[in-house]
Coordinates of C-alpha atoms and ligand atoms in Angstrom, one line a residue:
M572 CA 103.9 83.2 77.0
K573 CA 102.2 84.8 73.8
R574 CA 102.1 88.1 75.7
L575 CA 106.0 87.5 76.3
L576 CA 106.7 87.0 72.7
G577 CA 105.4 89.9 71.7
Y578 CA 107.4 92.3 74.0
L579 CA 110.3 90.3 72.5
K580 CA 109.2 91.2 69.0
E581 CA 109.3 94.7 69.9
H582 CA 112.8 94.5 70.5
L583 CA 113.7 91.8 67.8
C584 CA 116.8 93.3 67.1
V585 CA 118.8 93.3 70.5
T586 CA 117.1 89.7 70.9
I587 CA 118.6 88.4 68.6
L588 CA 121.7 89.4 68.6
A589 CA 122.1 88.7 72.1
P590 CA 122.3 84.8 71.6
L591 CA 124.3 85.1 68.1
F592 CA 126.9 87.0 70.1
K593 CA 127.1 84.5 72.5
M594 CA 127.4 82.0 69.9
L595 CA 130.3 83.7 68.5
E596 CA 132.5 83.7 71.8
A597 CA 131.5 80.2 72.5
S598 CA 133.0 79.7 68.9
F599 CA 136.1 80.9 69.8
E600 CA 136.5 79.1 73.0
L601 CA 136.0 76.0 71.3
F602 CA 139.1 76.8 69.6
V603 CA 141.4 77.7 72.7
P604 CA 141.9 73.5 73.5
L605 CA 143.2 73.0 69.9
V606 CA 145.9 76.1 70.5
V607 CA 146.8 74.6 73.3
A608 CA 147.4 71.6 72.2
S609 CA 149.5 72.6 69.3
M610 CA 151.6 74.8 71.8
I611 CA 152.6 71.5 73.6
D612 CA 152.8 69.3 70.7
V613 CA 154.9 72.0 68.6
G614 CA 155.6 74.3 70.9
I615 CA 157.0 72.7 73.8
G616 CA 157.5 69.3 72.0
H617 CA 159.8 71.1 69.6
H618 CA 161.5 73.4 71.9
D619 CA 160.0 76.0 69.9
I620 CA 160.1 79.2 71.8
G621 CA 159.2 81.7 69.3
Y622 CA 156.0 79.0 68.2
L623 CA 155.0 79.4 71.8
W624 CA 155.1 83.0 71.9
K625 CA 153.1 83.3 68.9
M626 CA 150.3 80.7 69.8
G627 CA 150.2 82.4 73.4
G628 CA 149.5 85.8 71.4
L629 CA 147.0 84.0 69.5
L630 CA 145.4 82.7 72.7
I631 CA 145.2 86.4 74.3
L632 CA 143.6 87.4 71.1
L633 CA 140.9 84.7 71.1
G634 CA 140.1 85.8 74.9
I635 CA 139.9 89.0 74.2
I636 CA 137.5 89.0 71.3
G637 CA 135.6 86.3 73.1
F638 CA 135.3 88.6 76.3
S639 CA 134.4 91.6 73.8
F640 CA 131.3 89.4 72.1
S641 CA 130.4 88.1 75.4
I642 CA 130.1 91.7 77.0
T643 CA 128.5 93.0 73.9
A644 CA 125.7 89.8 74.0
Q645 CA 125.3 90.6 77.6
Y646 CA 124.7 93.9 77.0
F647 CA 122.2 93.3 74.5
A648 CA 120.1 90.2 76.6
A649 CA 120.1 92.5 79.0
R650 CA 118.2 95.1 77.2
S651 CA 115.9 92.9 76.0
A652 CA 115.2 91.4 79.3
V653 CA 115.2 95.2 80.5
Y654 CA 112.6 96.0 77.9
T655 CA 110.4 93.2 78.2
G656 CA 110.2 93.5 82.1
K657 CA 109.3 97.7 82.0
S658 CA 107.1 96.8 79.3
M659 CA 104.9 94.1 81.2
R660 CA 105.2 96.2 84.0
S661 CA 103.6 99.0 82.7
D662 CA 100.9 97.1 80.7
L663 CA 100.1 95.3 83.9
F664 CA 99.7 98.3 85.8
A665 CA 97.4 99.8 83.5
H666 CA 95.6 96.5 83.7
M667 CA 95.3 96.9 86.9
N668 CA 94.2 100.5 86.8
Q669 CA 90.9 99.0 85.1
F670 CA 90.1 96.3 87.9
S671 CA 86.8 97.6 90.1
Y672 CA 86.9 96.7 93.7
Q673 CA 85.2 93.5 92.9
E674 CA 88.5 92.2 91.2
I675 CA 90.9 94.0 93.3
D676 CA 89.1 91.9 96.7
Q677 CA 89.1 89.2 94.3
V678 CA 92.9 89.0 94.0
G679 CA 94.3 90.9 96.9
T680 CA 96.3 94.1 97.0
S681 CA 99.7 91.8 98.3
T682 CA 99.3 89.6 95.4
L683 CA 99.1 92.4 92.8
I684 CA 101.8 94.0 94.3
N685 CA 104.2 90.7 94.2
R686 CA 102.9 90.1 90.5
M687 CA 103.9 93.5 89.8
S688 CA 107.8 93.6 91.5
N689 CA 108.5 89.9 92.4
D690 CA 107.0 88.0 89.6
I691 CA 108.3 90.3 86.9
N692 CA 111.7 90.8 87.9
Q693 CA 111.6 86.7 87.7
V694 CA 110.5 86.8 84.3
Q695 CA 113.1 89.5 83.5
N696 CA 116.0 87.1 84.6
G697 CA 114.5 84.3 82.9
V698 CA 114.8 86.5 79.5
N699 CA 118.2 87.5 80.1
M700 CA 119.6 84.3 81.2
F701 CA 117.9 82.8 78.3
L702 CA 119.0 84.8 75.6
R703 CA 122.9 84.5 76.9
L704 CA 122.5 80.6 77.7
F705 CA 120.2 78.9 75.6
L706 CA 122.1 78.8 72.3
R707 CA 125.1 79.1 73.6
S708 CA 125.4 75.7 76.2
P709 CA 123.9 73.4 73.5
F710 CA 126.5 75.0 71.3
V711 CA 129.4 74.3 73.6
V712 CA 128.4 70.7 74.3
F713 CA 127.6 69.5 70.9
G714 CA 130.5 71.7 69.4
A715 CA 133.1 70.4 72.0
M716 CA 132.3 67.2 70.8
F717 CA 132.1 67.7 67.4
M718 CA 135.7 69.0 67.9
A719 CA 136.9 66.1 70.3
F720 CA 135.5 63.7 67.3
T721 CA 138.0 65.5 64.6
V722 CA 140.9 65.0 67.0
D723 CA 140.1 61.3 67.6
H724 CA 137.1 60.0 66.4
K725 CA 137.5 56.9 68.4
A726 CA 137.6 59.4 71.8
A727 CA 134.0 60.5 70.7
V728 CA 132.5 57.0 72.3
S729 CA 133.5 58.2 75.8
F730 CA 132.1 61.6 75.0
V731 CA 128.6 60.1 74.1
F732 CA 128.7 58.0 77.4
T733 CA 130.0 60.8 79.3
I734 CA 127.1 63.4 77.8
T735 CA 124.2 60.4 78.0
A736 CA 125.2 60.1 81.9
L737 CA 125.9 64.0 82.4
A738 CA 122.4 64.6 81.1
V739 CA 120.8 61.6 82.9
V740 CA 122.0 63.1 86.1
V741 CA 121.4 66.7 85.6
G742 CA 117.7 65.5 84.2
L743 CA 117.0 63.4 87.4
I744 CA 118.1 66.4 89.5
L745 CA 115.9 69.1 87.5
W746 CA 113.2 67.0 87.8
I747 CA 113.0 66.0 91.7
T748 CA 114.1 69.8 92.3
M749 CA 111.6 71.7 90.0
P750 CA 108.4 71.4 91.9
M751 CA 110.3 71.8 95.4
Y752 CA 111.7 75.2 93.7
K753 CA 108.3 76.1 93.2
K754 CA 107.0 75.5 96.5
V755 CA 110.0 77.3 97.7
Q756 CA 108.7 80.1 95.5
K757 CA 105.1 80.3 97.0
Q758 CA 106.7 80.3 100.4
V759 CA 108.7 83.2 99.5
D760 CA 105.5 85.0 98.3
G761 CA 103.6 83.9 102.0
V762 CA 107.0 85.6 103.5
L763 CA 106.4 88.7 101.9
K764 CA 102.8 88.7 102.0
S765 CA 103.4 88.6 105.8
T766 CA 106.7 90.9 105.8
R767 CA 103.8 93.9 103.6
E768 CA 100.7 93.2 106.3
N769 CA 103.3 93.5 109.2
L770 CA 104.8 96.6 108.1
L771 CA 101.4 98.2 106.7
G772 CA 99.9 97.8 110.7
I773 CA 102.8 98.4 112.5
R774 CA 101.1 100.9 114.6
V775 CA 98.3 98.8 115.3
I776 CA 101.2 95.8 116.2
R777 CA 103.0 98.2 118.8
A778 CA 99.6 99.6 120.1
F779 CA 98.5 96.1 121.2
N780 CA 102.0 94.7 121.9
R781 CA 102.0 91.8 119.5
Q782 CA 105.3 92.4 118.4
R783 CA 105.9 89.3 119.9
S784 CA 103.6 87.0 118.3
E785 CA 104.1 88.9 115.0
E786 CA 107.4 87.7 115.2
E787 CA 106.7 84.5 116.1
N788 CA 104.5 83.6 113.1
F789 CA 107.2 85.5 110.6
R790 CA 109.9 83.4 112.3
L791 CA 107.6 80.0 111.6
Q792 CA 107.3 81.2 108.0
S793 CA 110.9 81.7 107.5
R794 CA 111.4 78.5 109.3
Q795 CA 109.6 76.8 106.7
L796 CA 111.1 78.7 104.0
Y797 CA 114.7 77.9 105.2
S798 CA 113.9 73.9 105.6
K799 CA 112.4 74.0 102.4
Q800 CA 115.6 75.8 100.5
I801 CA 117.8 73.5 102.4
H802 CA 116.1 70.2 101.4
V803 CA 115.8 71.5 97.3
G804 CA 119.5 72.8 97.9
K805 CA 120.7 69.1 99.4
I806 CA 119.3 67.8 96.4
S807 CA 120.7 70.5 93.9
A808 CA 124.2 70.2 96.1
L809 CA 124.6 66.6 94.5
L810 CA 124.9 68.1 90.7
N811 CA 128.6 69.2 90.9
P812 CA 129.8 65.7 93.0
L813 CA 127.8 63.5 90.7
T814 CA 128.6 65.8 87.5
Y815 CA 132.4 66.2 88.3
M816 CA 132.5 62.3 89.3
I817 CA 131.1 61.5 85.7
I818 CA 133.3 63.7 84.0
N819 CA 136.6 62.6 85.9
L820 CA 135.4 58.9 84.9
G821 CA 134.9 60.1 81.6
I822 CA 139.0 61.7 81.9
I823 CA 140.1 58.6 83.1
A824 CA 138.5 56.5 79.9
I825 CA 140.4 59.2 77.8
L826 CA 143.4 58.9 79.7
W827 CA 143.4 55.5 79.4
S828 CA 142.6 54.6 76.0
G829 CA 144.4 58.0 74.8
G830 CA 147.7 56.7 76.4
K831 CA 147.6 53.6 74.5
Q832 CA 147.2 55.7 71.1
V833 CA 149.9 58.2 72.4
D834 CA 152.4 54.9 73.3
L835 CA 151.3 53.4 69.6
G836 CA 151.5 56.9 68.1
Y837 CA 148.3 57.7 66.8
L838 CA 147.6 60.7 69.0
T839 CA 149.8 63.4 70.4
Q840 CA 150.2 64.5 74.2
G841 CA 148.7 68.0 73.3
Q842 CA 145.5 66.2 71.6
I843 CA 144.9 64.3 74.8
I844 CA 145.0 67.7 76.6
A845 CA 142.4 69.0 74.0
L846 CA 140.1 65.8 74.6
I847 CA 140.3 66.4 78.5
N848 CA 139.5 70.5 78.3
Y849 CA 136.6 69.7 75.8
M850 CA 135.1 67.4 78.3
S851 CA 135.6 70.3 81.5
Q852 CA 133.6 72.3 78.7
I853 CA 130.9 70.5 78.1
L854 CA 130.7 69.6 82.0
V855 CA 130.9 73.8 82.8
E856 CA 128.1 74.1 80.3
L857 CA 125.8 71.3 81.1
V858 CA 125.9 72.9 84.8
K859 CA 125.0 76.4 83.3
L860 CA 121.9 74.9 81.3
A861 CA 120.9 72.9 84.7
N862 CA 120.9 76.5 86.2
L863 CA 119.4 77.8 83.3
L864 CA 116.3 75.2 83.9
I865 CA 115.9 76.1 87.2
I866 CA 115.5 80.0 86.6
L867 CA 113.7 79.0 83.4
S868 CA 111.2 76.7 85.8
R869 CA 110.9 80.0 88.1
A870 CA 110.4 82.7 85.3
F871 CA 108.0 80.2 83.7
A872 CA 105.7 79.8 87.1
S873 CA 105.8 84.0 87.5
L874 CA 105.0 84.5 84.1
D875 CA 102.1 82.0 84.5
R876 CA 100.8 84.1 87.6
V877 CA 101.3 87.5 86.0
D878 CA 99.3 86.0 82.5
Q879 CA 96.3 85.2 85.3
I880 CA 96.4 89.0 86.2
F881 CA 96.1 89.7 82.6
A882 CA 93.6 87.0 81.9
L883 CA 91.0 88.8 85.0
E884 CA 88.7 90.5 82.7
P885 CA 88.0 93.9 84.2
S886 CA 84.4 93.5 85.3
M887 CA 83.5 97.3 84.8
K888 CA 84.3 98.7 81.7
E889 CA 85.6 102.5 81.3
T890 CA 82.8 103.5 78.5
G891 CA 79.6 104.7 78.7
K892 CA 77.2 108.0 78.4
T893 CA 79.1 111.0 79.6
D894 CA 76.2 113.3 78.9
I895 CA 72.8 113.0 80.1
E896 CA 69.6 114.9 79.7
A897 CA 68.6 116.9 83.0
K898 CA 64.4 115.8 83.3
K899 CA 62.7 118.2 86.0
D900 CA 61.5 116.7 88.9
T901 CA 63.3 113.5 88.6
P902 CA 64.9 112.1 92.1
I903 CA 68.8 112.4 91.6
L904 CA 69.4 109.3 92.9
E905 CA 67.2 106.3 93.0
F906 CA 67.6 102.7 93.7
K907 CA 65.1 100.3 92.1
D908 CA 64.9 96.7 93.8
T909 CA 68.8 97.2 94.8
S910 CA 70.9 94.4 95.9
F911 CA 74.5 93.2 96.4
V912 CA 76.8 90.1 96.8
Y913 CA 80.4 90.2 97.2
H914 CA 82.6 88.1 94.9
G915 CA 82.4 84.5 97.1
A916 CA 80.1 85.7 99.6
R917 CA 76.9 82.9 100.2
K918 CA 74.2 85.8 100.8
E919 CA 73.5 89.3 100.1
T920 CA 75.5 91.8 101.7
I921 CA 72.9 94.4 100.7
H922 CA 69.1 92.9 100.3
P923 CA 66.8 94.6 97.4
F924 CA 65.3 97.7 98.5
D925 CA 63.9 100.8 96.8
F926 CA 64.2 104.5 97.6
A927 CA 64.6 107.8 96.1
V928 CA 66.9 110.7 96.8
K929 CA 65.8 114.4 96.2
E930 CA 68.5 116.7 94.8
G931 CA 69.9 118.7 97.9
E932 CA 68.7 116.1 100.5
T933 CA 70.7 115.0 103.3
I934 CA 70.7 111.3 103.9
G935 CA 71.9 109.4 107.1
V936 CA 72.9 106.0 107.2
I937 CA 73.3 104.1 110.5
G938 CA 73.6 100.6 111.5
G939 CA 75.9 98.0 113.7
T940 CA 79.2 97.4 112.3
G941 CA 79.3 95.0 109.3
S942 CA 75.8 96.1 108.4
G943 CA 76.4 97.2 105.1
K944 CA 77.0 101.2 104.9
S945 CA 80.1 101.6 103.3
T946 CA 79.0 99.1 101.0
F947 CA 75.9 100.6 100.3
V948 CA 77.7 104.1 99.4
S949 CA 80.2 102.3 97.5
L950 CA 77.4 101.3 95.0
I951 CA 76.4 104.9 94.5
A952 CA 79.8 105.7 93.3
R953 CA 79.8 102.4 91.0
L954 CA 82.8 101.2 93.6
Y955 CA 80.8 97.7 92.7
D956 CA 78.4 97.3 90.2
V957 CA 74.6 96.3 91.9
T958 CA 74.4 92.3 91.5
S959 CA 70.8 92.9 90.6
G960 CA 68.3 95.9 90.5
R961 CA 69.6 99.2 89.0
I962 CA 70.8 102.6 90.6
L963 CA 69.4 105.6 88.5
Y964 CA 71.4 108.8 88.7
R965 CA 69.0 111.2 87.3
G966 CA 66.9 108.6 85.8
V967 CA 69.6 106.8 83.9
D968 CA 71.1 103.4 84.8
E969 CA 74.4 104.2 86.6
K970 CA 75.6 100.9 84.4
E971 CA 74.6 103.0 81.4
L972 CA 77.1 105.6 82.3
K973 CA 80.7 105.6 82.3
P974 CA 82.2 105.0 85.7
E975 CA 84.6 107.8 85.3
F976 CA 81.4 110.2 84.7
I977 CA 79.3 109.2 87.6
R978 CA 82.3 109.2 90.0
G979 CA 83.3 113.0 88.6
K980 CA 80.0 113.7 89.8
I981 CA 80.6 112.3 93.5
G982 CA 82.5 113.5 96.4
F983 CA 83.7 110.5 98.1
V984 CA 85.4 110.2 101.1
P985 CA 86.4 106.8 102.5
Q986 CA 86.1 105.6 105.8
K987 CA 89.8 105.3 106.0
A988 CA 91.5 108.5 105.3
S989 CA 94.5 108.4 102.9
L990 CA 96.5 110.9 101.7
F991 CA 99.4 110.9 99.4
E992 CA 103.3 112.2 99.5
G993 CA 103.6 115.3 98.2
S994 CA 102.2 119.0 99.4
L995 CA 99.0 119.8 100.9
R996 CA 97.7 121.5 97.9
D997 CA 98.5 118.5 95.5
N998 CA 96.3 116.1 97.5
M999 CA 93.8 119.0 97.6
K1000 CA 94.2 119.3 93.9
W1001 CA 93.4 115.6 93.4
G1002 CA 89.4 117.3 93.8
K1003 CA 90.3 119.5 91.2
E1004 CA 93.0 119.8 88.8
D1005 CA 92.6 123.3 88.4
A1006 CA 91.6 124.1 91.8
T1007 CA 92.9 127.7 93.0
D1008 CA 94.2 128.7 96.2
E1009 CA 90.8 130.2 97.0
E1010 CA 89.0 127.3 95.9
I1011 CA 91.0 124.9 98.4
Y1012 CA 91.4 127.1 101.3
Q1013 CA 86.9 127.4 101.1
A1014 CA 87.3 123.8 101.0
L1015 CA 89.3 123.8 104.3
D1016 CA 86.9 126.2 105.6
I1017 CA 84.2 123.9 105.2
A1018 CA 85.9 120.8 106.3
Q1019 CA 86.9 122.7 109.4
A1020 CA 90.7 122.1 108.1
R1021 CA 91.8 125.8 107.8
E1022 CA 92.7 126.3 111.5
F1023 CA 95.2 123.4 111.2
V1024 CA 96.3 124.5 107.9
D1025 CA 97.1 128.3 109.1
Q1026 CA 98.9 127.0 112.1
K1027 CA 101.6 125.5 109.4
E1028 CA 104.2 128.0 108.3
Q1029 CA 104.2 126.6 104.7
G1030 CA 100.3 126.8 104.5
L1031 CA 99.5 124.8 101.2
D1032 CA 102.9 123.9 100.5
F1033 CA 103.2 121.9 103.6
R1034 CA 104.7 118.4 102.8
I1035 CA 102.5 115.6 103.7
E1036 CA 104.2 112.3 104.3
Q1037 CA 103.4 108.8 102.9
N1038 CA 100.0 108.0 103.8
G1039 CA 99.9 111.0 105.7
G1040 CA 102.2 109.7 108.0
N1041 CA 102.9 112.8 109.6
L1042 CA 99.1 114.0 110.4
S1043 CA 96.9 113.2 113.2
G1044 CA 93.9 110.6 112.2
G1045 CA 91.3 113.9 112.8
Q1046 CA 93.5 116.1 110.5
K1047 CA 93.6 113.2 107.8
Q1048 CA 89.8 113.2 108.0
R1049 CA 89.6 116.8 107.6
L1050 CA 91.7 117.0 104.5
T1051 CA 89.9 114.4 102.8
I1052 CA 86.9 115.7 103.5
A1053 CA 88.2 119.0 101.9
R1054 CA 89.8 117.2 99.0
A1055 CA 86.2 115.9 98.2
L1056 CA 84.7 119.2 98.5
V1057 CA 87.3 120.9 96.2
R1058 CA 85.2 119.9 93.4
K1059 CA 82.0 121.0 94.7
P1060 CA 80.4 117.6 93.7
E1061 CA 76.7 117.0 93.3
I1062 CA 76.7 114.3 96.0
L1063 CA 78.9 114.1 99.0
I1064 CA 79.3 111.0 100.5
L1065 CA 81.2 111.0 103.7
D1066 CA 81.6 107.4 104.9
D1067 CA 82.0 107.6 108.8
S1068 CA 84.7 110.0 107.9
A1069 CA 84.1 112.1 111.3
S1070 CA 84.4 109.5 113.4
A1071 CA 87.8 110.9 114.9
L1072 CA 86.6 114.4 115.2
D1073 CA 85.2 115.2 118.4
F1074 CA 81.6 116.1 118.6
A1075 CA 81.8 119.9 118.6
T1076 CA 83.8 119.3 115.3
D1077 CA 81.9 117.4 113.7
A1078 CA 78.6 119.7 114.7
R1079 CA 80.4 122.7 112.7
L1080 CA 81.4 120.3 110.1
R1081 CA 78.0 119.3 109.5
K1082 CA 76.7 123.2 109.6
A1083 CA 79.0 124.5 107.3
I1084 CA 78.4 121.9 105.0
K1085 CA 74.6 122.4 104.9
E1086 CA 75.4 126.4 104.9
N1087 CA 77.7 126.5 102.2
T1088 CA 77.2 123.5 99.9
E1089 CA 73.6 124.7 98.2
N1090 CA 71.6 122.0 96.7
M1091 CA 74.4 119.1 97.4
T1092 CA 72.7 115.8 98.3
V1093 CA 74.9 114.8 101.2
F1094 CA 75.0 111.0 102.4
L1095 CA 76.4 111.0 105.8
V1096 CA 77.6 107.2 107.1
S1097 CA 77.6 107.3 110.7
Q1098 CA 77.4 105.2 114.0
R1099 CA 76.5 108.5 115.6
V1100 CA 72.9 109.4 116.3
S1101 CA 73.8 112.9 116.6
T1102 CA 75.3 113.2 113.5
I1103 CA 72.6 111.8 111.3
R1104 CA 69.5 113.0 113.5
N1105 CA 68.7 116.2 111.6
A1106 CA 69.3 114.3 108.0
D1107 CA 65.6 114.3 105.6
H1108 CA 65.6 110.5 105.5
I1109 CA 68.1 108.2 107.6
L1110 CA 68.3 104.7 106.4
V1111 CA 68.6 102.2 109.2
L1112 CA 70.6 99.0 108.2
D1113 CA 70.7 95.8 109.7
D1114 CA 72.7 92.9 108.6
G1115 CA 72.5 94.2 105.0
K1116 CA 68.7 94.9 105.0
I1117 CA 66.7 98.0 105.3
A1118 CA 65.5 98.2 108.7
G1119 CA 63.6 101.4 108.5
I1120 CA 63.4 104.9 106.6
G1121 CA 62.2 107.9 107.8
T1122 CA 63.1 110.8 110.1
H1123 CA 64.7 111.0 113.3
K1124 CA 61.3 111.1 115.4
E1125 CA 59.6 108.4 112.6
L1126 CA 62.4 105.8 113.7
L1127 CA 62.4 106.6 117.1
R1128 CA 58.4 105.9 116.7
N1129 CA 58.3 103.0 114.3
C1130 CA 61.6 101.1 114.1
E1131 CA 63.1 98.9 116.8
V1132 CA 66.6 98.5 115.5
Y1133 CA 67.0 102.5 115.3
K1134 CA 65.3 102.9 118.7
Q1135 CA 67.8 100.7 120.1
I1136 CA 70.8 102.5 118.6
A1137 CA 69.4 105.6 119.7
A1138 CA 68.9 104.4 123.3
S1139 CA 72.3 103.0 123.4
Q1140 CA 73.3 106.7 122.9
L1141 CA 71.0 109.4 124.1
S1142 CA 70.4 110.5 127.0
E1143 CA 66.3 109.6 127.8
K1144 CA 65.7 113.5 127.8
E1145 CA 66.9 114.1 124.3
L1146 CA 65.0 110.9 123.5
Q1147 CA 62.1 112.1 124.3
D1148 CA 62.7 115.5 122.9
G1149 CA 63.2 114.0 120.0
M1150 CA 59.6 112.7 120.4
Q1151 CA 58.0 115.4 120.8
S1152 CA 60.0 117.8 118.7
E1153 CA 58.0 116.7 115.9
D1154 CA 54.7 117.0 118.1
R1155 CA 55.9 120.4 119.5
K1156 CA 56.0 121.1 116.1
T1157 CA 52.3 119.9 114.8
E1158 CA 50.9 121.8 118.0
D1159 CA 52.9 125.0 116.9
I1160 CA 51.3 124.7 113.7
K1161 CA 48.1 123.7 114.8
S1162 CA 47.7 127.1 117.3
E1163 CA 49.4 129.2 114.1
T1164 CA 46.3 127.8 111.8
I1165 CA 44.1 128.2 114.6
K1166 CA 45.3 132.0 115.1
T1167 CA 45.0 132.9 111.7
E1168 CA 41.6 131.1 111.1
E1169 CA 40.5 133.4 114.2
R1170 CA 42.2 136.4 112.5
K1171 CA 40.4 135.3 109.1
E1172 CA 37.1 135.7 110.8
A1173 CA 37.7 138.7 112.6
I1174 CA 38.8 140.2 109.2
S1175 CA 35.5 138.9 107.5
A1176 CA 33.5 139.8 110.3
K1177 CA 34.8 143.5 110.2
T1178 CA 34.4 143.8 106.4
A1179 CA 30.8 142.5 106.5
E1180 CA 30.4 145.2 109.3
Q1181 CA 31.9 147.6 107.0
E1182 CA 29.7 146.6 104.0
V1183 CA 26.2 146.7 106.5
R1184 CA 27.5 150.2 107.6
S1185 CA 27.8 151.4 103.8
D1186 CA 25.0 149.7 102.5
V1187 CA 23.0 151.6 105.6
Ligands
ADP1686 P1 79.9 98.6 107.7 O1 80.1 99.9 106.8 O2 78.6 98.9 107.9 O3 80.7 98.5 108.9 P2 80.6 97.1 105.3 O4 79.6 97.4 104.2 O5 81.6 97.6 105.4 O6 79.8 97.0 106.8 O7 80.5 95.0 105.4 C1 79.4 94.5 105.4 C2 79.3 93.2 105.1 O8 80.2 93.0 103.8 C3 80.1 92.7 106.5 O9 80.0 91.5 106.7 C4 81.7 92.7 105.8 O10 82.4 91.6 106.2 C5 81.1 92.4 104.1 N1 82.1 92.8 103.8 C6 82.8 93.9 103.3 N2 83.7 94.2 102.4 C7 84.0 93.1 101.7 C8 84.6 92.4 100.9 N3 85.6 93.6 100.0 N4 84.4 91.4 100.3 C9 83.5 90.3 100.9 N5 82.9 91.1 102.2 C10 83.1 92.2 102.2

């Protein structure tokens, strides 16, 4: 609420002028019944055509003035509401942008989109209607009563009764329907959420022939919404007949008592008409007021939900060191007793572990689905903060570093390749804003995406559709890898990013990365043993625990989990080769050493012989 008032204050002038102009419009409206009364009493009563023309002209003038005030008021109200909506939307967007993955997981993307769109629209609409009606409606109700009192103070009694009865009926209906409208709003949220999920997953839904069950699901949701709306609609529909009934009873009372007064000569016919007109004005305004209250209750509920998002503090501050002293022989990354628990999860997703990575090393990360591979690499890029323990980047705790700084050192290729609408060049420049075409082509070469780009007539100007809709899964993956490589990161993280590539392209990609990225530390997350078998170290994850760390051969010997994964993917021969490759290497080294020793001995024997000869 405080925030909303802040926005309104920013545009104080239009915010104040809107209700003021509405009040001016209402004041002119209050004179109309008096003019009509005098037209009846004087113009018609005395057959004074000239007077009727004059008063008719006055009515038109009042109408024009009222209309221009009304238009001006609505313009100011709309401006203030649109300003408020715009400012709130931009501030909310900026606030959401500071959220770490933790908060995004907690709230959910659909909810965030709903807050940004539907909820802020409700608030905007609420502000608009409030500025237009919050002064006008009570002003007309009490103004009409006052005017009626000036016409005939006895008639005021029927007005008091009628207004009280109207207020009770309107209040009662609102009291019953307001909580129902809140439920309807919640249901609308549900329908929007399921629509969004459906549209996003439309390909999968079609591929699995789930259209019918999804349709059924949607129908169920909208049926619930329909029945809730009908239920609340039926109760709200009572508003009109009940209020009209009360007003008509009030009019009957006026006619009944007024009629006698007219006969006695205390009141004129015109005055009776004026009283009836005031009664009708009150009715119209009370109905408007009831609608305003319904709109306001929705707007307040939405404002509350928007405020809840504003109240959610980003757990990761965008502050910290942006410069560190490079120490020699310090590992580029060190995990010290590092562990992680997702928000709301009961157990650790990553159990405490220690591990150090030297610059230029390639680290393979393998494990079953859900074993924690993606979570592990997300921690490196500080997409989440570790729950306990530390991750050191060149000896400095990542929590002391500005997230932007550490992310700038990392080229992160997430599991789900996502590209943005725009040219291929623009997408590549996400990695490095000032990247030249040459740098982009280099990255495309390494990522094995050059050939496919060359096939496109437009080259780097090729237009990518929203979310890369006009590209295949493998093409998207290669482009996202190229995008990460453009910035020549110190650490490259490929989170199962080559899963859609065939084995040969995957192998070429790894070879190209190895050959072209000197000193780059690479994390290769994969389910394929063939992808990570040549890594300097392989981390084997099993249900969030490190089941083993070592080379392919070491793990084949002493890590049961790795052995099982390898056995399910490699042939017997490949397994044997893997076990023996190191042995063969050791044998080779041994025989090389023996040969060297023999050579050395031969040389020293020769030298001794020469020495003996020279002595002789
Ligand atoms: P992997 O990459 O090995 O398939 P993940 O790191 O994606 O595994 O997931 C590890 C575990 O963490 C899984 O049990 C998964 O359900 C859970 N998990 C993943 N992401 C989230 C999240 N955003 N919120 C809560 N739990 C999550």
